[in-house]
Short mmCIF file of C-alpha atoms and ligand atoms in Angstrom, two decimals:
data_model
loop_
_atom_site.label_atom_id
_atom_site.label_comp_id
_atom_site.label_asym_id
_atom_site.label_seq_id
_atom_site.Cartn_x
_atom_site.Cartn_y
_atom_site.Cartn_z
CA MET A 1447 1.83 -25.68 -33.71
CA SER A 1448 1.11 -23.11 -30.83
CA ASN A 1449 3.64 -21.50 -28.92
CA SER A 1450 2.56 -23.12 -25.85
CA ALA A 1451 3.53 -26.66 -27.31
CA ASN A 1452 7.25 -25.63 -27.20
CA VAL A 1453 7.23 -24.75 -23.51
CA THR A 1454 7.60 -27.62 -21.15
CA PRO A 1455 5.26 -27.63 -17.95
CA ASN A 1456 8.26 -26.29 -15.76
CA ASP A 1457 9.83 -23.85 -18.17
CA LEU A 1458 10.40 -20.59 -16.54
CA SER A 1459 10.93 -18.50 -19.46
CA ALA A 1460 7.15 -17.12 -20.71
CA PHE A 1461 6.42 -15.54 -17.57
CA TRP A 1462 8.09 -11.96 -17.74
CA MET A 1463 8.25 -11.48 -13.64
CA PRO A 1464 6.99 -8.20 -12.34
CA PHE A 1465 9.47 -6.02 -10.49
CA THR A 1466 11.92 -9.08 -10.51
CA SER A 1467 15.36 -9.66 -11.62
CA ASN A 1468 14.17 -12.32 -13.97
CA ARG A 1469 17.49 -14.04 -15.31
CA GLN A 1470 18.78 -14.14 -11.42
CA PHE A 1471 15.39 -15.63 -10.17
CA LYS A 1472 15.19 -18.24 -13.01
CA LYS A 1473 18.54 -19.67 -12.34
CA ALA A 1474 17.72 -20.05 -8.68
CA PRO A 1475 13.78 -19.93 -8.32
CA ARG A 1476 12.17 -19.22 -4.94
CA MET A 1477 8.96 -20.86 -5.49
CA PHE A 1478 5.94 -21.17 -2.98
CA VAL A 1479 3.27 -23.85 -3.54
CA ALA A 1480 1.14 -23.41 -0.52
CA ALA A 1481 0.18 -21.34 2.42
CA LYS A 1482 -1.63 -21.47 5.77
CA ASP A 1483 -2.15 -18.37 8.46
CA MET A 1484 1.61 -17.35 8.97
CA HIS A 1485 3.43 -19.45 7.06
CA TYR A 1486 4.26 -20.47 3.12
CA THR A 1487 5.18 -23.91 2.12
CA THR A 1488 8.01 -23.99 -0.53
CA SER A 1489 8.27 -26.22 -3.82
CA ASP A 1490 11.00 -28.32 -1.82
CA GLY A 1491 8.75 -28.65 1.43
CA ARG A 1492 10.01 -26.06 3.89
CA GLN A 1493 7.95 -23.76 6.01
CA VAL A 1494 8.60 -20.04 5.41
CA LEU A 1495 7.19 -17.64 8.02
CA ASP A 1496 5.67 -14.71 6.21
CA GLY A 1497 7.00 -11.68 7.67
CA THR A 1498 5.46 -9.22 5.05
CA ALA A 1499 1.77 -10.79 4.65
CA GLY A 1500 2.62 -11.33 1.11
CA LEU A 1501 2.90 -7.98 -0.42
CA TRP A 1502 1.63 -6.17 2.63
CA CYS A 1503 -1.79 -7.68 1.69
CA CYS A 1504 -2.57 -11.01 3.44
CA ASN A 1505 -3.54 -9.09 6.68
CA ALA A 1506 -5.54 -12.21 8.00
CA GLY A 1507 -3.01 -14.77 7.19
CA HIS A 1508 -3.39 -17.24 4.48
CA CYS A 1509 -6.03 -19.48 3.39
CA ARG A 1510 -8.45 -18.34 5.68
CA PRO A 1511 -11.65 -20.39 5.78
CA LYS A 1512 -14.34 -17.60 5.87
CA ILE A 1513 -12.77 -15.98 2.75
CA THR A 1514 -11.85 -19.22 0.90
CA GLU A 1515 -15.60 -20.44 1.44
CA ALA A 1516 -17.10 -16.97 0.58
CA ILE A 1517 -15.18 -17.14 -2.98
CA GLN A 1518 -16.12 -20.80 -3.60
CA LYS A 1519 -19.75 -19.86 -3.15
CA GLN A 1520 -19.78 -17.03 -5.01
CA ALA A 1521 -18.12 -18.54 -8.18
CA ALA A 1522 -20.73 -21.00 -8.26
CA GLU A 1523 -23.69 -18.66 -7.69
CA LEU A 1524 -23.22 -15.61 -9.59
CA ASP A 1525 -19.82 -15.58 -11.17
CA TYR A 1526 -19.95 -11.97 -12.72
CA ALA A 1527 -22.51 -9.30 -13.42
CA PRO A 1528 -22.08 -6.30 -15.91
CA ALA A 1529 -20.64 -3.49 -13.69
CA PHE A 1530 -21.98 -0.59 -15.82
CA GLN A 1531 -25.67 0.21 -15.63
CA MET A 1532 -26.27 -3.26 -13.70
CA GLY A 1533 -25.62 -4.32 -10.43
CA HIS A 1534 -25.57 -7.20 -7.80
CA PRO A 1535 -26.12 -6.92 -4.05
CA LYS A 1536 -22.76 -7.84 -2.71
CA ALA A 1537 -20.99 -4.62 -4.21
CA PHE A 1538 -23.51 -2.64 -2.61
CA GLU A 1539 -22.83 -4.51 0.75
CA LEU A 1540 -19.37 -4.02 0.71
CA ALA A 1541 -19.35 -0.54 -0.23
CA ASN A 1542 -21.91 -0.10 3.01
CA ARG A 1543 -19.38 -2.09 5.01
CA LEU A 1544 -16.50 -0.01 3.90
CA VAL A 1545 -18.05 3.18 4.79
CA ASP A 1546 -18.88 1.83 8.33
CA ILE A 1547 -15.17 1.33 9.44
CA ALA A 1548 -13.91 4.28 7.27
CA PRO A 1549 -13.17 7.79 8.94
CA GLU A 1550 -16.52 9.82 9.13
CA GLY A 1551 -17.23 11.69 5.91
CA LEU A 1552 -16.04 9.13 3.32
CA ASN A 1553 -19.28 7.95 2.44
CA HIS A 1554 -19.04 6.50 -0.83
CA VAL A 1555 -17.05 4.07 -2.80
CA LEU A 1556 -15.73 3.37 -6.57
CA PHE A 1557 -14.34 -0.03 -6.80
CA THR A 1558 -11.26 -0.78 -8.91
CA ASN A 1559 -8.96 -3.90 -9.06
CA SER A 1560 -5.57 -2.86 -7.77
CA GLY A 1561 -3.97 -0.20 -5.92
CA SER A 1562 -2.46 1.39 -9.25
CA GLU A 1563 -6.31 1.51 -10.43
CA SER A 1564 -7.42 3.10 -7.25
CA VAL A 1565 -4.76 5.82 -7.54
CA GLU A 1566 -5.58 6.60 -11.19
CA THR A 1567 -9.56 6.70 -10.17
CA ALA A 1568 -8.71 9.21 -7.24
CA LEU A 1569 -6.34 11.42 -9.61
CA LYS A 1570 -9.07 11.58 -12.26
CA LEU A 1571 -11.72 12.18 -9.84
CA ALA A 1572 -9.94 14.98 -8.06
CA LEU A 1573 -9.58 16.71 -11.73
CA ALA A 1574 -13.15 16.20 -12.78
CA TYR A 1575 -14.62 17.46 -9.12
CA HIS A 1576 -13.04 20.78 -9.97
CA LYS A 1577 -14.42 20.92 -13.34
CA VAL A 1578 -17.71 20.07 -12.40
CA ARG A 1579 -17.70 22.81 -9.71
CA GLY A 1580 -16.52 25.52 -12.44
CA GLU A 1581 -12.82 25.44 -11.28
CA GLY A 1582 -11.41 23.60 -14.13
CA SER A 1583 -8.11 25.50 -14.06
CA ARG A 1584 -7.10 23.16 -10.86
CA THR A 1585 -5.52 20.66 -13.04
CA ARG A 1586 -1.93 20.31 -11.24
CA LEU A 1587 -1.55 17.31 -8.82
CA ILE A 1588 1.22 17.22 -6.05
CA GLY A 1589 2.94 14.12 -5.00
CA ARG A 1590 5.91 13.61 -2.94
CA GLU A 1591 9.43 12.53 -3.54
CA ARG A 1592 10.12 8.76 -2.77
CA ALA A 1593 6.24 7.96 -3.01
CA TYR A 1594 5.01 4.79 -4.42
CA HIS A 1595 1.52 4.97 -6.17
CA GLY A 1596 1.56 2.06 -8.18
CA VAL A 1597 2.88 1.80 -11.83
CA ASN A 1598 0.03 3.45 -13.95
CA PHE A 1599 1.00 6.92 -15.95
CA GLY A 1600 -0.71 9.04 -13.00
CA GLY A 1601 0.53 7.03 -10.25
CA ILE A 1602 4.29 7.19 -11.52
CA SER A 1603 3.82 10.65 -12.53
CA VAL A 1604 2.96 11.68 -8.73
CA GLY A 1605 5.28 8.80 -7.36
CA GLY A 1606 8.69 9.70 -6.77
CA ILE A 1607 10.62 6.83 -7.16
CA VAL A 1608 13.34 7.47 -10.05
CA THR A 1609 13.64 3.91 -11.27
CA ASN A 1610 9.71 3.80 -11.63
CA ARG A 1611 9.71 6.90 -13.65
CA LYS A 1612 12.99 7.53 -15.83
CA MET A 1613 12.14 5.08 -18.67
CA PHE A 1614 8.65 6.52 -19.24
CA GLY A 1615 8.97 9.70 -20.96
CA THR A 1616 7.49 12.82 -19.86
CA LEU A 1617 4.63 11.53 -17.52
CA LEU A 1618 1.72 13.68 -16.68
CA ALA A 1619 2.10 17.35 -17.24
CA GLY A 1620 1.83 19.71 -14.44
CA VAL A 1621 2.90 17.54 -11.69
CA ASP A 1622 4.95 18.65 -8.82
CA HIS A 1623 6.71 16.96 -5.82
CA MET A 1624 6.92 17.96 -1.94
CA PRO A 1625 10.37 16.61 -0.78
CA HIS A 1626 10.36 13.37 1.08
CA THR A 1627 10.62 13.34 5.08
CA HIS A 1628 13.37 10.97 5.66
CA ASN A 1629 16.25 11.94 7.66
CA LEU A 1630 18.57 9.95 9.02
CA SER A 1631 20.94 12.30 10.35
CA LYS A 1632 18.14 13.64 12.68
CA ASN A 1633 15.82 10.83 13.14
CA ALA A 1634 17.69 7.56 13.08
CA PHE A 1635 16.42 4.80 15.45
CA SER A 1636 13.19 6.59 16.07
CA LYS A 1637 10.18 4.66 17.57
CA GLY A 1638 7.06 5.62 16.00
CA PRO A 1639 6.68 9.04 14.24
CA PRO A 1640 9.94 10.79 14.31
CA GLU A 1641 10.50 14.37 15.82
CA TYR A 1642 11.97 16.14 13.26
CA GLY A 1643 10.75 17.48 10.14
CA THR A 1644 7.05 18.69 10.60
CA GLU A 1645 7.87 21.79 9.03
CA LEU A 1646 8.38 19.78 5.58
CA ALA A 1647 4.66 20.11 5.27
CA ASP A 1648 5.20 23.95 4.81
CA GLU A 1649 7.03 23.02 1.34
CA LEU A 1650 3.33 22.58 0.12
CA GLU A 1651 2.82 26.42 0.78
CA ARG A 1652 6.02 27.13 -1.31
CA ILE A 1653 4.41 25.14 -4.08
CA VAL A 1654 0.99 26.86 -3.67
CA THR A 1655 2.90 30.23 -3.90
CA LEU A 1656 4.95 29.29 -7.00
CA HIS A 1657 1.85 27.77 -8.95
CA ASP A 1658 -1.16 29.51 -7.27
CA ALA A 1659 -3.73 27.47 -5.46
CA SER A 1660 -6.18 28.05 -8.44
CA THR A 1661 -4.00 25.65 -10.38
CA ILE A 1662 -3.91 22.72 -7.96
CA ALA A 1663 -6.36 20.00 -7.80
CA ALA A 1664 -4.91 17.68 -5.23
CA VAL A 1665 -2.15 16.45 -3.01
CA ILE A 1666 -1.67 12.68 -2.77
CA VAL A 1667 0.70 11.07 -0.20
CA GLU A 1668 0.81 7.75 1.69
CA PRO A 1669 0.28 8.23 5.48
CA VAL A 1670 3.21 6.11 5.95
CA ALA A 1671 5.27 5.71 2.64
CA GLY A 1672 5.62 1.84 2.50
CA SER A 1673 7.04 0.32 -0.91
CA THR A 1674 9.88 3.07 -0.64
CA GLY A 1675 11.39 1.71 2.50
CA VAL A 1676 8.95 2.66 5.34
CA LEU A 1677 9.19 6.22 5.77
CA ILE A 1678 7.22 7.21 8.78
CA PRO A 1679 5.90 11.07 8.66
CA PRO A 1680 7.03 13.46 11.41
CA MET A 1681 4.70 14.39 14.32
CA GLY A 1682 2.02 16.67 13.06
CA TYR A 1683 3.52 16.46 9.51
CA LEU A 1684 -0.25 15.08 7.87
CA LYS A 1685 -2.28 17.39 10.11
CA ARG A 1686 -0.37 20.40 8.69
CA LEU A 1687 -0.80 18.99 5.41
CA ARG A 1688 -4.68 19.07 5.87
CA GLU A 1689 -4.41 22.60 7.17
CA ILE A 1690 -2.75 23.81 4.20
CA THR A 1691 -4.72 21.84 1.71
CA LYS A 1692 -8.17 23.05 3.31
CA LYS A 1693 -6.88 26.41 3.48
CA HIS A 1694 -6.48 26.33 -0.17
CA GLY A 1695 -9.39 24.29 -1.59
CA ILE A 1696 -7.00 21.61 -2.55
CA LEU A 1697 -8.05 17.92 -2.19
CA LEU A 1698 -5.96 15.82 -0.08
CA ILE A 1699 -5.89 12.08 -0.92
CA PHE A 1700 -4.59 9.58 1.31
CA ASP A 1701 -3.05 6.50 -0.52
CA GLU A 1702 -3.88 3.83 2.14
CA VAL A 1703 -3.05 0.66 0.09
CA ILE A 1704 -0.49 -0.52 2.62
CA THR A 1705 -1.79 1.42 5.87
CA GLY A 1706 -5.43 0.46 5.29
CA PHE A 1707 -7.09 -2.50 7.09
CA GLY A 1708 -5.25 -2.61 10.41
CA ARG A 1709 -1.54 -2.25 9.28
CA LEU A 1710 -0.96 0.58 11.78
CA GLY A 1711 -3.10 -0.79 14.68
CA THR A 1712 -5.79 1.36 13.67
CA PRO A 1713 -8.58 0.63 10.71
CA PHE A 1714 -6.73 3.19 8.54
CA GLY A 1715 -3.69 5.27 8.65
CA ALA A 1716 -6.32 8.49 8.90
CA ASP A 1717 -7.25 7.14 12.08
CA TYR A 1718 -3.84 6.64 13.57
CA PHE A 1719 -2.90 10.30 12.53
CA GLY A 1720 -6.13 11.85 13.40
CA VAL A 1721 -6.54 13.32 9.69
CA THR A 1722 -9.37 12.59 7.53
CA PRO A 1723 -8.74 13.21 3.93
CA ASP A 1724 -11.10 14.00 1.06
CA MET A 1725 -10.31 10.52 -0.79
CA MET A 1726 -8.91 7.20 0.49
CA VAL A 1727 -7.17 5.07 -1.81
CA THR A 1728 -7.10 1.40 -0.87
CA ALA A 1729 -6.67 -2.06 -2.22
CA LYS A 1730 -4.43 -5.17 -0.97
CA GLY A 1731 -5.99 -6.04 2.56
CA LEU A 1732 -9.61 -5.19 1.38
CA THR A 1733 -9.87 -8.80 0.11
CA ASN A 1734 -6.70 -10.19 2.16
CA GLY A 1735 -4.80 -9.95 -1.19
CA VAL A 1736 -6.72 -13.24 -2.40
CA ILE A 1737 -8.74 -11.61 -5.10
CA PRO A 1738 -7.69 -8.69 -7.00
CA MET A 1739 -9.69 -5.56 -5.70
CA GLY A 1740 -9.31 -2.00 -4.78
CA ALA A 1741 -11.76 0.75 -3.56
CA VAL A 1742 -11.49 4.52 -3.47
CA LEU A 1743 -13.57 6.18 -0.48
CA VAL A 1744 -14.64 9.77 -1.07
CA SER A 1745 -16.35 12.30 0.69
CA SER A 1746 -20.04 13.28 0.34
CA GLU A 1747 -19.00 16.67 -0.76
CA ILE A 1748 -17.28 14.97 -3.79
CA HIS A 1749 -19.76 12.70 -4.56
CA ASP A 1750 -22.73 15.09 -4.09
CA THR A 1751 -20.96 17.55 -6.58
CA PHE A 1752 -21.47 15.15 -9.58
CA MET A 1753 -25.05 13.88 -8.54
CA THR A 1754 -26.59 16.90 -10.72
CA GLY A 1755 -27.85 17.27 -13.99
CA PRO A 1756 -30.12 14.88 -15.93
CA GLU A 1757 -30.54 11.87 -14.07
CA HIS A 1758 -30.15 9.51 -17.26
CA MET A 1759 -26.54 10.95 -17.44
CA ILE A 1760 -23.76 9.13 -16.35
CA GLU A 1761 -22.39 11.31 -13.94
CA PHE A 1762 -18.54 10.23 -13.93
CA PHE A 1763 -17.09 8.71 -17.20
CA HIS A 1764 -14.72 6.20 -15.63
CA GLY A 1765 -14.97 2.51 -14.34
CA TYR A 1766 -13.73 -1.19 -15.14
CA THR A 1767 -15.15 -4.22 -16.27
CA TYR A 1768 -14.63 -5.56 -12.74
CA SER A 1769 -15.36 -2.92 -10.65
CA GLY A 1770 -17.31 -4.46 -7.90
CA ASN A 1771 -16.92 -7.98 -9.32
CA PRO A 1772 -19.20 -10.46 -7.27
CA ILE A 1773 -16.42 -12.77 -6.35
CA ALA A 1774 -14.02 -10.05 -5.26
CA SER A 1775 -16.92 -8.40 -3.32
CA ALA A 1776 -17.63 -11.72 -1.51
CA ALA A 1777 -14.08 -12.06 -0.81
CA GLY A 1778 -13.86 -8.35 0.49
CA LEU A 1779 -16.84 -9.04 2.63
CA ALA A 1780 -15.91 -12.21 4.25
CA THR A 1781 -12.25 -10.54 4.86
CA LEU A 1782 -13.91 -7.48 6.69
CA GLU A 1783 -16.00 -10.01 8.71
CA THR A 1784 -12.71 -11.99 9.18
CA TYR A 1785 -11.10 -8.78 10.51
CA ARG A 1786 -14.04 -7.93 12.76
CA GLU A 1787 -14.27 -11.34 14.43
CA GLU A 1788 -10.83 -11.24 15.36
CA GLY A 1789 -10.41 -7.78 16.10
CA LEU A 1790 -7.45 -7.51 13.54
CA LEU A 1791 -8.33 -3.64 12.44
CA THR A 1792 -6.97 -2.72 15.93
CA ARG A 1793 -4.86 -5.53 16.89
CA GLY A 1794 -1.69 -4.22 15.60
CA LYS A 1795 -1.61 -1.48 18.26
CA GLU A 1796 -0.85 -3.86 21.30
CA MET A 1797 1.50 -6.41 18.81
CA GLY A 1798 3.16 -3.46 17.17
CA GLU A 1799 4.43 -2.72 20.58
CA TYR A 1800 6.19 -5.93 20.82
CA PHE A 1801 7.02 -5.97 17.35
CA GLY A 1802 8.80 -2.38 17.75
CA GLU A 1803 10.54 -3.45 20.99
CA ALA A 1804 11.98 -6.56 19.27
CA LEU A 1805 12.77 -4.84 15.98
CA HIS A 1806 14.81 -1.93 17.80
CA SER A 1807 16.72 -4.90 19.69
CA LEU A 1808 18.60 -5.14 16.38
CA LYS A 1809 20.42 -2.17 16.92
CA GLY A 1810 24.27 -2.45 17.00
CA GLU A 1811 24.15 -5.39 14.65
CA PRO A 1812 26.31 -5.34 11.65
CA HIS A 1813 25.31 -2.98 8.80
CA VAL A 1814 22.64 -1.50 10.71
CA ILE A 1815 21.99 2.36 10.22
CA ASP A 1816 18.55 2.93 11.08
CA ILE A 1817 15.31 1.13 12.83
CA ARG A 1818 12.04 2.62 12.42
CA ASN A 1819 8.51 1.15 13.16
CA ILE A 1820 4.97 2.04 13.56
CA GLY A 1821 2.14 -0.50 14.24
CA LEU A 1822 3.03 -3.85 12.40
CA VAL A 1823 5.24 -2.12 9.99
CA GLY A 1824 8.99 -1.81 10.63
CA ALA A 1825 12.34 -1.36 8.61
CA VAL A 1826 15.93 -2.00 9.06
CA GLU A 1827 18.26 0.32 6.79
CA LEU A 1828 21.56 -1.02 6.05
CA GLU A 1829 24.86 0.94 5.09
CA PRO A 1830 24.97 -0.17 1.38
CA ILE A 1831 28.05 -1.92 0.04
CA ALA A 1832 30.25 0.74 -1.43
CA GLY A 1833 29.52 0.62 -5.37
CA SER A 1834 26.97 -2.10 -5.00
CA PRO A 1835 23.67 -0.47 -3.49
CA THR A 1836 20.88 -2.80 -2.70
CA LYS A 1837 23.16 -6.08 -2.87
CA ARG A 1838 23.34 -6.24 0.95
CA ALA A 1839 19.82 -6.18 1.73
CA PHE A 1840 19.20 -8.39 -1.13
CA SER A 1841 21.56 -11.10 0.17
CA ALA A 1842 19.68 -10.43 3.54
CA PHE A 1843 16.43 -11.36 1.90
CA VAL A 1844 17.78 -14.67 0.01
CA LYS A 1845 19.40 -15.74 3.29
CA GLY A 1846 16.44 -15.14 5.33
CA PHE A 1847 14.25 -17.16 2.57
CA GLU A 1848 16.75 -20.03 2.87
CA SER A 1849 16.66 -20.00 6.51
CA GLY A 1850 12.88 -19.88 6.80
CA PHE A 1851 11.43 -16.43 6.87
CA LEU A 1852 10.42 -13.76 4.34
CA VAL A 1853 10.97 -10.18 4.55
CA ARG A 1854 11.02 -7.51 1.53
CA THR A 1855 13.63 -5.16 0.37
CA THR A 1856 13.87 -1.95 -1.31
CA GLY A 1857 17.18 -0.55 -1.96
CA ASP A 1858 19.14 -1.37 1.18
CA ILE A 1859 16.18 -1.40 3.48
CA ILE A 1860 14.72 -4.55 4.90
CA ALA A 1861 10.91 -4.06 5.58
CA MET A 1862 8.60 -6.23 7.59
CA SER A 1863 4.86 -6.42 7.74
CA PRO A 1864 3.49 -9.53 9.13
CA PRO A 1865 0.09 -10.62 8.90
CA LEU A 1866 -2.02 -8.99 11.70
CA ILE A 1867 -2.75 -12.38 13.33
CA VAL A 1868 0.94 -12.66 14.23
CA GLU A 1869 1.74 -14.17 17.78
CA LYS A 1870 4.93 -12.76 19.96
CA HIS A 1871 6.54 -16.33 19.19
CA HIS A 1872 6.53 -15.48 15.46
CA ILE A 1873 8.12 -11.88 15.79
CA ASP A 1874 10.96 -13.54 18.20
CA GLU A 1875 11.61 -16.03 15.27
CA LEU A 1876 11.41 -13.49 13.03
CA ILE A 1877 13.81 -10.98 14.53
CA GLU A 1878 16.13 -13.57 15.80
CA GLY A 1879 16.30 -14.97 12.27
CA LEU A 1880 17.04 -11.77 11.00
CA ARG A 1881 19.80 -10.95 13.56
CA LYS A 1882 21.64 -14.22 12.48
CA VAL A 1883 21.53 -13.25 8.78
CA LEU A 1884 22.89 -9.70 9.69
CA LYS A 1885 25.70 -11.58 11.27
CA ALA A 1886 26.43 -13.84 8.44
CA ILE A 1887 26.22 -11.41 5.38
CA ASP A 1888 29.07 -9.44 4.08
C1 PLP B 3130 1.03 3.16 -1.63
C2 PLP B 3130 0.80 2.14 -2.62
N1 PLP B 3130 -0.26 2.72 -3.40
C3 PLP B 3130 -0.42 1.85 -4.60
C4 PLP B 3130 0.18 0.58 -5.02
C5 PLP B 3130 -0.18 -0.02 -6.11
O1 PLP B 3130 -0.80 -1.11 -5.89
P1 PLP B 3130 -1.02 -2.29 -6.91
O2 PLP B 3130 0.21 -3.05 -6.84
O3 PLP B 3130 -2.06 -3.46 -6.47
O4 PLP B 3130 -1.31 -1.76 -8.26
C6 PLP B 3130 0.89 0.16 -3.73
C7 PLP B 3130 1.65 -1.36 -4.06
O5 PLP B 3130 2.50 -1.77 -3.24
C8 PLP B 3130 1.22 0.84 -2.64
O6 PLP B 3130 2.05 0.61 -1.68
#
């Protein structure tokens, strides 16, 4: 008898859920069965306003017709084509469309299937780039405290969230971390990039002095750290990182898995901050979250460095079975087209102003110790319950879900990142819903 014969259709035990308190969830499941535009439908037939664009990924809202149709059509026409030594037109077309909207100079694209894989791809490319150029001693990778770069070994090594690292041994060797930039005593209730902390970028100089630039391959940062609880860089911080990395021949990688595709009111975080990295790591909004896909955009300098040697040789020994998968490529093209038609890559600028004002009106509500916002991303940080960190924000999340809106929590931080199609009345509903919840929780 197969294992599945022992499991009833609604048995929740077999699926070991990701980043979830499984036992708690399975006692009181929260299930979505449908979605449209700004709303989810729950299994008990309620509408829930999506305040988080799924997991920061459904930037155009849910079940958008153009994307759905493109996937259906592609699945019936060319379901799969080998990714190595063979091609299909849509992957090339999508790469071109991405380059069109990317900051100038990022002219080449490697496809992956997730943010985590995009991070690994970028880190490996950084090491290989220096090796190909004859600077193979550049093997160190520099990340930042509190960073989230996915869950694979490279990503958790350069990442800086202790719970994601401490179970997994010694991780990659030769990694160092810059300090994070979160400072409540100086920057609480900042609107947009906070004023204090630009000089924290100079910590990179200290790391360079410690290890020597000749040993450092790359620095990776999220332009705005999302998953760790929305940490917005101090004014001028990223520009300073760019200057320092350039000065020392170190590659700068922006992890734009969250900040990409309009989240800050610009196509990418790089555009918002006016800083062009050497590589940009993306996923999530690339296909509106509908089909797994990621992309790493790289400079011509990096690409061209590999395009030497005999032409029959593979230039970079890396890739995935599903790199540039036809259905994902079709979803990506339809997603970019939807963003273009509806002006979504820049809509967050105007809507972000309204969202920011509404969010900051929660100042003074119970437990609130900070509010921060940029584009269509915002966070409300709560005073933790003494001895029970994370509990207060988690009960806000559950109460919010029960009362009809979805937020996301990390520690005692409530994060919001609504789909970019959000209207003012949705923002009012979300913020007033959260206000009620804050007043109701312990
Ligand atoms: C900045 C950043 N990088 C990487 C990832 C990992 O992406 P994925 O979950 O698709 O592997 C995430 C996911 O939230 C992210 O926010």
